[in-house]
PDB file of C-alpha atoms in Angstrom:
ATOM      1  CA  ASN A 267     -44.349 -51.910 -91.372  1.00 71.00           C
ATOM      2  CA  GLN A 268     -41.640 -54.414 -90.485  1.00 75.00           C
ATOM      3  CA  SER A 269     -38.403 -54.424 -88.543  1.00 74.00           C
ATOM      4  CA  ASP A 270     -35.538 -56.672 -87.391  1.00 75.00           C
ATOM      5  CA  GLY A 271     -35.086 -54.529 -84.303  1.00 75.00           C
ATOM      6  CA  SER A 272     -36.168 -55.468 -80.815  1.00 74.00           C
ATOM      7  CA  GLY A 273     -39.522 -54.415 -79.434  1.00 75.00           C
ATOM      8  CA  ALA A 274     -43.182 -54.985 -80.238  1.00 76.00           C
ATOM      9  CA  TYR A 275     -45.657 -53.299 -82.559  1.00 72.00           C
ATOM     10  CA  SER A 276     -49.167 -52.398 -81.433  1.00 71.00           C
ATOM     11  CA  ASN A 277     -52.136 -50.584 -82.933  1.00 66.00           C
ATOM     12  CA  SER A 278     -50.719 -47.358 -81.452  1.00 69.00           C
ATOM     13  CA  SER A 279     -47.300 -47.643 -83.129  1.00 69.00           C
ATOM     14  CA  SER A 280     -46.347 -44.388 -84.842  1.00 66.00           C
ATOM     15  CA  ALA A 281     -43.693 -45.709 -87.239  1.00 61.00           C
ATOM     16  CA  PRO A 282     -44.250 -44.831 -90.937  1.00 64.00           C
ATOM     17  CA  TYR A 283     -46.181 -47.452 -92.928  1.00 67.00           C
ATOM     18  CA  SER A 284     -45.637 -48.918 -96.414  1.00 73.00           C
ATOM     19  CA  THR A 285     -48.651 -49.913 -98.513  1.00 73.00           C
ATOM     20  CA  THR A 286     -48.983 -53.232-100.362  1.00 71.00           C
ATOM     21  CA  THR A 287     -51.474 -54.822-102.740  1.00 65.00           C
ATOM     22  CA  LYS A 288     -50.975 -58.275-101.160  1.00 63.00           C
ATOM     23  CA  ILE A 289     -54.064 -58.355 -98.965  1.00 67.00           C
ATOM     24  CA  PRO A 290     -54.457 -61.288 -96.515  1.00 65.00           C
ATOM     25  CA  VAL A 291     -57.459 -63.576 -97.077  1.00 54.00           C
ATOM     26  CA  ILE A 292     -59.470 -63.792 -93.849  1.00 51.00           C
ATOM     27  CA  ASN A 293     -62.413 -66.146 -93.387  1.00 46.00           C
ATOM     28  CA  PHE A 294     -65.056 -65.418 -90.772  1.00 44.00           C
ATOM     29  CA  VAL A 295     -66.348 -68.816 -89.702  1.00 42.00           C
ATOM     30  CA  THR A 296     -69.846 -69.237 -88.268  1.00 39.00           C
ATOM     31  CA  ASN A 297     -72.239 -72.096 -87.616  1.00 37.00           C
ATOM     32  CA  ASP A 298     -74.520 -70.801 -90.351  1.00 42.00           C
ATOM     33  CA  PHE A 299     -74.283 -72.869 -93.553  1.00 41.00           C
ATOM     34  CA  TRP A 300     -75.478 -69.888 -95.580  1.00 43.00           C
ATOM     35  CA  ASN A 301     -72.463 -67.897 -94.423  1.00 50.00           C
ATOM     36  CA  VAL A 302     -69.680 -70.333 -95.294  1.00 54.00           C
ATOM     37  CA  PRO A 303     -66.673 -68.670 -96.961  1.00 64.00           C
ATOM     38  CA  LYS A 304     -67.363 -67.518-100.515  1.00 69.00           C
ATOM     39  CA  ARG A 305     -65.070 -66.907-103.459  1.00 76.00           C
ATOM     40  CA  TYR A 306     -66.127 -65.146-106.645  1.00 67.00           C
ATOM     41  CA  ILE A 307     -64.827 -63.340-109.699  1.00 65.00           C
ATOM     42  CA  LEU A 308     -64.142 -59.662-109.076  1.00 59.00           C
ATOM     43  CA  PRO A 309     -67.387 -57.758-109.832  1.00 49.00           C
ATOM     44  CA  SER A 310     -65.541 -55.111-111.863  1.00 53.00           C
ATOM     45  CA  SER A 311     -64.958 -57.667-114.619  1.00 70.00           C
ATOM     46  CA  SER A 312     -68.597 -58.708-114.973  1.00 78.00           C
ATOM     47  CA  SER A 313     -71.463 -57.825-117.312  1.00 88.00           C
ATOM     48  CA  SER A 314     -74.583 -59.534-118.711  1.00 92.00           C
ATOM     49  CA  HIS A 315     -75.059 -61.502-121.929  1.00 94.00           C
ATOM     50  CA  GLY A 316     -77.755 -60.748-124.515  1.00 95.00           C
ATOM     51  CA  THR A 317     -81.236 -62.262-124.551  1.00 97.00           C
ATOM     52  CA  SER A 318     -80.405 -64.357-127.628  1.00 97.00           C
ATOM     53  CA  SER A 319     -77.026 -65.589-126.308  1.00 97.00           C
ATOM     54  CA  ALA A 320     -76.324 -68.884-124.580  1.00 97.00           C
ATOM     55  CA  GLY A 321     -76.703 -68.657-120.809  1.00 97.00           C
ATOM     56  CA  LEU A 322     -77.731 -70.620-117.738  1.00 96.00           C
ATOM     57  CA  VAL A 323     -81.391 -69.499-117.838  1.00 95.00           C
ATOM     58  CA  ASN A 324     -81.695 -68.399-121.461  1.00 97.00           C
ATOM     59  CA  VAL A 325     -84.773 -69.495-123.419  1.00 97.00           C
ATOM     60  CA  TYR A 326     -83.963 -68.214-126.913  1.00 98.00           C
ATOM     61  CA  TYR A 327     -83.822 -71.946-127.692  1.00 98.00           C
ATOM     62  CA  LYS A 328     -85.904 -74.579-125.897  1.00 97.00           C
ATOM     63  CA  ARG A 329     -82.976 -76.527-124.425  1.00 97.00           C
ATOM     64  CA  TYR A 330     -79.228 -76.095-123.875  1.00 98.00           C
ATOM     65  CA  VAL A 331     -76.044 -77.834-122.786  1.00 98.00           C
ATOM     66  CA  ILE A 332     -73.293 -75.512-121.529  1.00 98.00           C
ATOM     67  CA  LYS A 333     -69.805 -76.642-120.496  1.00 98.00           C
ATOM     68  CA  VAL A 334     -67.343 -74.275-118.831  1.00 97.00           C
ATOM     69  CA  ASN A 335     -63.674 -74.625-117.857  1.00 97.00           C
ATOM     70  CA  TYR A 336     -62.366 -72.466-115.005  1.00 95.00           C
ATOM     71  CA  GLY A 337     -58.565 -72.457-115.084  1.00 94.00           C
ATOM     72  CA  GLN A 338     -56.210 -73.002-112.186  1.00 94.00           C
ATOM     73  CA  SER A 339     -54.783 -69.464-112.300  1.00 90.00           C
ATOM     74  CA  LEU A 340     -58.278 -67.945-112.184  1.00 90.00           C
ATOM     75  CA  LEU A 341     -59.318 -70.139-109.233  1.00 92.00           C
ATOM     76  CA  ASN A 342     -56.066 -69.587-107.347  1.00 90.00           C
ATOM     77  CA  ASP A 343     -56.400 -65.821-107.814  1.00 86.00           C
ATOM     78  CA  ILE A 344     -59.706 -65.882-105.926  1.00 86.00           C
ATOM     79  CA  GLY A 345     -58.440 -68.165-103.162  1.00 87.00           C
ATOM     80  CA  ILE A 346     -59.557 -71.589-104.406  1.00 90.00           C
ATOM     81  CA  LEU A 347     -56.591 -73.936-104.035  1.00 91.00           C
ATOM     82  CA  SER A 348     -56.068 -77.655-104.453  1.00 92.00           C
ATOM     83  CA  GLY A 349     -57.792 -79.477-101.594  1.00 90.00           C
ATOM     84  CA  CYS A 350     -60.708 -77.059-101.281  1.00 89.00           C
ATOM     85  CA  GLN A 351     -64.196 -78.475-100.849  1.00 87.00           C
ATOM     86  CA  ILE A 352     -66.907 -76.557-102.688  1.00 87.00           C
ATOM     87  CA  LEU A 353     -70.275 -77.025-101.002  1.00 83.00           C
ATOM     88  CA  ALA A 354     -72.278 -74.944-103.442  1.00 83.00           C
ATOM     89  CA  ILE A 355     -72.190 -72.635-106.424  1.00 86.00           C
ATOM     90  CA  GLU A 356     -74.320 -69.603-107.167  1.00 86.00           C
ATOM     91  CA  PHE A 357     -74.982 -67.677-110.347  1.00 89.00           C
ATOM     92  CA  GLU A 358     -76.741 -64.353-110.705  1.00 89.00           C
ATOM     93  CA  ILE A 359     -79.821 -63.887-112.884  1.00 92.00           C
ATOM     94  CA  THR A 360     -79.809 -60.403-114.401  1.00 92.00           C
ATOM     95  CA  GLN A 361     -83.096 -60.841-116.268  1.00 93.00           C
ATOM     96  CA  ALA A 362     -85.451 -63.705-115.474  1.00 94.00           C
ATOM     97  CA  PRO A 363     -87.145 -65.488-118.398  1.00 95.00           C
ATOM     98  CA  ASN A 364     -90.412 -63.842-119.344  1.00 95.00           C
ATOM     99  CA  SER A 365     -93.624 -65.092-117.796  1.00 93.00           C
ATOM    100  CA  GLY A 366     -94.622 -68.451-119.263  1.00 94.00           C
ATOM    101  CA  TYR A 367     -90.997 -69.475-119.913  1.00 95.00           C
ATOM    102  CA  THR A 368     -89.648 -69.808-116.375  1.00 94.00           C
ATOM    103  CA  ASP A 369     -89.939 -73.611-115.996  1.00 94.00           C
ATOM    104  CA  PHE A 370     -86.921 -75.741-116.985  1.00 95.00           C
ATOM    105  CA  ASN A 371     -87.216 -79.526-117.130  1.00 96.00           C
ATOM    106  CA  ASN A 372     -84.467 -82.039-116.282  1.00 96.00           C
ATOM    107  CA  TYR A 373     -81.968 -79.344-115.243  1.00 94.00           C
ATOM    108  CA  GLN A 374     -78.687 -81.076-114.368  1.00 93.00           C
ATOM    109  CA  VAL A 375     -75.365 -79.765-113.024  1.00 91.00           C
ATOM    110  CA  SER A 376     -72.166 -81.840-113.259  1.00 92.00           C
ATOM    111  CA  TYR A 377     -68.459 -81.227-112.675  1.00 93.00           C
ATOM    112  CA  LYS A 378     -65.019 -82.722-113.259  1.00 95.00           C
ATOM    113  CA  ASN A 379     -61.361 -81.957-112.537  1.00 96.00           C
ATOM    114  CA  LEU A 380     -58.912 -81.665-115.438  1.00 96.00           C
ATOM    115  CA  SER A 381     -55.207 -80.880-115.653  1.00 94.00           C
ATOM    116  CA  SER A 382     -54.175 -77.236-115.705  1.00 90.00           C
ATOM    117  CA  SER A 383     -53.077 -77.526-119.338  1.00 90.00           C
ATOM    118  CA  ASP A 384     -56.626 -78.455-120.392  1.00 93.00           C
ATOM    119  CA  VAL A 385     -58.217 -75.067-119.634  1.00 94.00           C
ATOM    120  CA  ASP A 386     -58.698 -74.373-123.363  1.00 95.00           C
ATOM    121  CA  THR A 387     -59.642 -77.980-124.227  1.00 96.00           C
ATOM    122  CA  ASN A 388     -63.287 -78.994-124.560  1.00 97.00           C
ATOM    123  CA  PRO A 389     -64.063 -81.137-121.453  1.00 97.00           C
ATOM    124  CA  GLY A 390     -65.906 -83.739-123.523  1.00 97.00           C
ATOM    125  CA  ASN A 391     -68.695 -86.125-122.566  1.00 98.00           C
ATOM    126  CA  THR A 392     -67.136 -88.574-120.072  1.00 97.00           C
ATOM    127  CA  GLY A 393     -65.695 -88.468-116.559  1.00 96.00           C
ATOM    128  CA  TRP A 394     -68.364 -86.161-115.145  1.00 95.00           C
ATOM    129  CA  THR A 395     -69.777 -86.373-111.614  1.00 91.00           C
ATOM    130  CA  VAL A 396     -73.419 -85.333-111.258  1.00 89.00           C
ATOM    131  CA  ALA A 397     -73.775 -82.741-108.502  1.00 86.00           C
ATOM    132  CA  LEU A 398     -77.419 -81.864-109.124  1.00 86.00           C
ATOM    133  CA  GLU A 399     -79.624 -84.690-110.352  1.00 87.00           C
ATOM    134  CA  PRO A 400     -81.958 -83.815-113.259  1.00 91.00           C
ATOM    135  CA  GLN A 401     -84.995 -81.983-111.889  1.00 91.00           C
ATOM    136  CA  SER A 402     -87.560 -79.332-112.737  1.00 92.00           C
ATOM    137  CA  LEU A 403     -86.502 -75.809-111.766  1.00 91.00           C
ATOM    138  CA  SER A 404     -88.177 -72.418-112.083  1.00 92.00           C
ATOM    139  CA  PHE A 405     -86.186 -69.243-112.702  1.00 92.00           C
ATOM    140  CA  TYR A 406     -88.719 -66.475-112.240  1.00 89.00           C
ATOM    141  CA  GLN A 407     -86.850 -63.684-110.482  1.00 87.00           C
ATOM    142  CA  THR A 408     -83.594 -61.762-110.743  1.00 85.00           C
ATOM    143  CA  GLY A 409     -80.769 -62.070-108.233  1.00 78.00           C
ATOM    144  CA  LEU A 410     -78.600 -64.910-106.958  1.00 74.00           C
ATOM    145  CA  ARG A 411     -79.630 -68.488-107.639  1.00 77.00           C
ATOM    146  CA  SER A 412     -77.928 -71.101-105.469  1.00 70.00           C
ATOM    147  CA  PHE A 413     -77.226 -74.767-106.076  1.00 67.00           C
ATOM    148  CA  TYR A 414     -76.552 -76.451-102.719  1.00 60.00           C
ATOM    149  CA  TRP A 415     -75.665 -80.122-102.469  1.00 50.00           C
ATOM    150  CA  GLY A 416     -75.062 -80.395 -98.733  1.00 45.00           C
ATOM    151  CA  LEU A 417     -72.035 -81.596 -96.856  1.00 42.00           C
ATOM    152  CA  THR A 418     -72.391 -85.182 -98.118  1.00 48.00           C
ATOM    153  CA  LYS A 419     -71.640 -84.250-101.741  1.00 67.00           C
ATOM    154  CA  PRO A 420     -68.983 -81.539-101.835  1.00 77.00           C
ATOM    155  CA  ILE A 421     -66.990 -80.829-104.964  1.00 86.00           C
ATOM    156  CA  ILE A 422     -63.383 -81.729-104.218  1.00 88.00           C
ATOM    157  CA  TYR A 423     -61.072 -79.449-106.160  1.00 92.00           C
ATOM    158  CA  THR A 424     -57.828 -81.303-106.879  1.00 93.00           C
ATOM    159  CA  GLY A 425     -56.056 -78.451-108.644  1.00 93.00           C
ATOM    160  CA  GLY A 426     -55.818 -77.714-112.355  1.00 95.00           C
ATOM    161  CA  THR A 427     -58.912 -76.935-114.398  1.00 97.00           C
ATOM    162  CA  LEU A 428     -62.390 -77.227-112.854  1.00 96.00           C
ATOM    163  CA  SER A 429     -65.187 -77.907-115.365  1.00 97.00           C
ATOM    164  CA  PHE A 430     -68.939 -77.501-114.963  1.00 95.00           C
ATOM    165  CA  CYS A 431     -71.752 -78.725-117.192  1.00 96.00           C
ATOM    166  CA  PHE A 432     -75.237 -77.182-117.089  1.00 96.00           C
ATOM    167  CA  ALA A 433     -77.763 -79.093-119.175  1.00 97.00           C
ATOM    168  CA  TRP A 434     -81.545 -79.336-119.422  1.00 97.00           C
ATOM    169  CA  GLY A 435     -84.493 -80.588-121.435  1.00 97.00           C
ATOM    170  CA  MET A 436     -87.378 -78.787-123.107  1.00 95.00           C
ATOM    171  CA  ASN A 437     -88.533 -75.496-121.620  1.00 94.00           C
ATOM    172  CA  SER A 438     -92.188 -75.844-120.686  1.00 90.00           C
ATOM    173  CA  GLY A 439     -93.177 -72.617-122.427  1.00 94.00           C
ATOM    174  CA  GLY A 440     -91.196 -73.047-125.638  1.00 94.00           C
ATOM    175  CA  TRP A 441     -88.725 -70.372-126.712  1.00 96.00           C
ATOM    176  CA  ASN A 442     -88.534 -66.643-126.045  1.00 96.00           C
ATOM    177  CA  SER A 443     -85.894 -63.931-126.302  1.00 97.00           C
ATOM    178  CA  SER A 444     -85.299 -63.589-122.549  1.00 96.00           C
ATOM    179  CA  GLY A 445     -83.325 -64.978-119.641  1.00 95.00           C
ATOM    180  CA  THR A 446     -79.868 -63.550-118.893  1.00 95.00           C
ATOM    181  CA  THR A 447     -77.197 -64.068-116.251  1.00 93.00           C
ATOM    182  CA  LYS A 448     -74.071 -62.275-115.063  1.00 92.00           C
ATOM    183  CA  ILE A 449     -70.980 -63.184-117.072  1.00 93.00           C
ATOM    184  CA  PHE A 450     -67.355 -62.134-117.386  1.00 89.00           C
ATOM    185  CA  THR A 451     -64.877 -62.201-120.234  1.00 83.00           C
ATOM    186  CA  THR A 452     -61.252 -63.244-119.993  1.00 86.00           C
ATOM    187  CA  ASP A 453     -58.532 -64.768-122.138  1.00 86.00           C
ATOM    188  CA  SER A 454     -58.555 -68.465-123.008  1.00 89.00           C
ATOM    189  CA  SER A 455     -55.774 -69.258-120.533  1.00 90.00           C
ATOM    190  CA  LYS A 456     -58.169 -68.565-117.641  1.00 91.00           C
ATOM    191  CA  ALA A 457     -61.651 -69.769-118.695  1.00 94.00           C
ATOM    192  CA  ASN A 458     -63.539 -71.133-121.701  1.00 95.00           C
ATOM    193  CA  MET A 459     -67.116 -72.095-122.563  1.00 97.00           C
ATOM    194  CA  TRP A 460     -68.813 -74.315-125.155  1.00 98.00           C
ATOM    195  CA  TYR A 461     -72.504 -74.939-125.771  1.00 98.00           C
ATOM    196  CA  GLU A 462     -75.165 -76.448-128.002  1.00 98.00           C
ATOM    197  CA  ARG A 463     -78.854 -75.553-128.187  1.00 98.00           C
ATOM    198  CA  THR A 464     -81.880 -76.685-130.147  1.00 98.00           C
ATOM    199  CA  ASP A 465     -85.655 -76.515-130.408  1.00 97.00           C
ATOM    200  CA  ASP A 466     -85.828 -80.243-131.189  1.00 96.00           C
ATOM    201  CA  PRO A 467     -87.455 -82.477-128.555  1.00 95.00           C
ATOM    202  CA  GLY A 468     -85.137 -84.263-126.145  1.00 97.00           C
ATOM    203  CA  ILE A 469     -82.923 -83.820-123.091  1.00 97.00           C
ATOM    204  CA  TYR A 470     -79.324 -82.619-122.912  1.00 98.00           C
ATOM    205  CA  THR A 471     -76.976 -84.114-120.294  1.00 98.00           C
ATOM    206  CA  PHE A 472     -73.225 -84.029-119.612  1.00 97.00           C
ATOM    207  CA  ALA A 473     -72.920 -86.802-122.226  1.00 97.00           C
ATOM    208  CA  SER A 474     -74.159 -84.421-124.950  1.00 98.00           C
ATOM    209  CA  ASP A 475     -71.762 -82.690-127.330  1.00 98.00           C
ATOM    210  CA  ALA A 476     -71.117 -78.979-126.773  1.00 98.00           C
ATOM    211  CA  THR A 477     -68.882 -77.695-129.554  1.00 97.00           C
ATOM    212  CA  THR A 478     -69.844 -74.048-130.145  1.00 98.00           C
ATOM    213  CA  SER A 479     -67.430 -71.745-128.292  1.00 96.00           C
ATOM    214  CA  SER A 480     -68.462 -68.593-126.456  1.00 96.00           C
ATOM    215  CA  SER A 481     -66.642 -65.873-124.532  1.00 91.00           C
ATOM    216  CA  ASN A 482     -69.621 -65.292-122.195  1.00 92.00           C
ATOM    217  CA  ILE A 483     -68.255 -67.124-119.149  1.00 94.00           C
ATOM    218  CA  PRO A 484     -70.821 -67.631-116.346  1.00 93.00           C
ATOM    219  CA  PHE A 485     -69.979 -65.600-113.248  1.00 91.00           C
ATOM    220  CA  LEU A 486     -70.056 -68.093-110.354  1.00 89.00           C
ATOM    221  CA  ARG A 487     -69.753 -67.731-106.611  1.00 86.00           C
ATOM    222  CA  PHE A 488     -68.195 -70.710-104.845  1.00 87.00           C
ATOM    223  CA  HIS A 489     -69.185 -71.608-101.265  1.00 84.00           C
ATOM    224  CA  LEU A 490     -66.320 -73.389 -99.539  1.00 84.00           C
ATOM    225  CA  GLY A 491     -66.489 -75.994 -96.796  1.00 77.00           C
ATOM    226  CA  LYS A 492     -62.844 -76.927 -96.339  1.00 60.00           C
ATOM    227  CA  GLU A 493     -60.125 -74.565 -97.510  1.00 55.00           C
ATOM    228  CA  ALA A 494     -56.524 -75.363 -98.374  1.00 52.00           C
ATOM    229  CA  PHE A 495     -53.699 -73.396 -96.815  1.00 45.00           C
TER     230      PHE A 495
END
């Protein structure tokens, strides 16, 4: 309710109320790093990709490079504004790779800021900042998987399009039709993804080409350190 009249409202006010869909964003701040404010795509828009489709833990091919653009309108809708510091990202594994295929070598995560008009433009192979140095990772269980970089290496979102690159080398077990993560689909003005994959020996990095488009956008949760108001 609202009024230009004199007086004060309280939780016992009996005046009739009007409903609105414009819900305030409230952050509950604690000293616990694991409970920093989080922003994520609305769960109602999410699903899971197939076991032979490109994804962040998929092993249908032995190695992948995946590049994703998250558009300004999508990020702003979930409360990520220019000036935000992102301390970590999470993705959700819906089916872990089968036993014997859980070990990923030289897994690297990189990011870059692009202009808002570039949301549907391939982010290319230059200008990336490495957030997670290449390392061996094991994805052996379902649920949330977190990438934390600590307060010394936050992602600074400057507005516009925010791009991520997930790339790795040969899977230790070879290839297998398994390994899926939560995804969402949206129109190209909000998010886009490109990838490449192969069974040939080698290591993908952010400098590798990713030219095959996909509508299976990784569902990420963003942990914020500093928010913009």
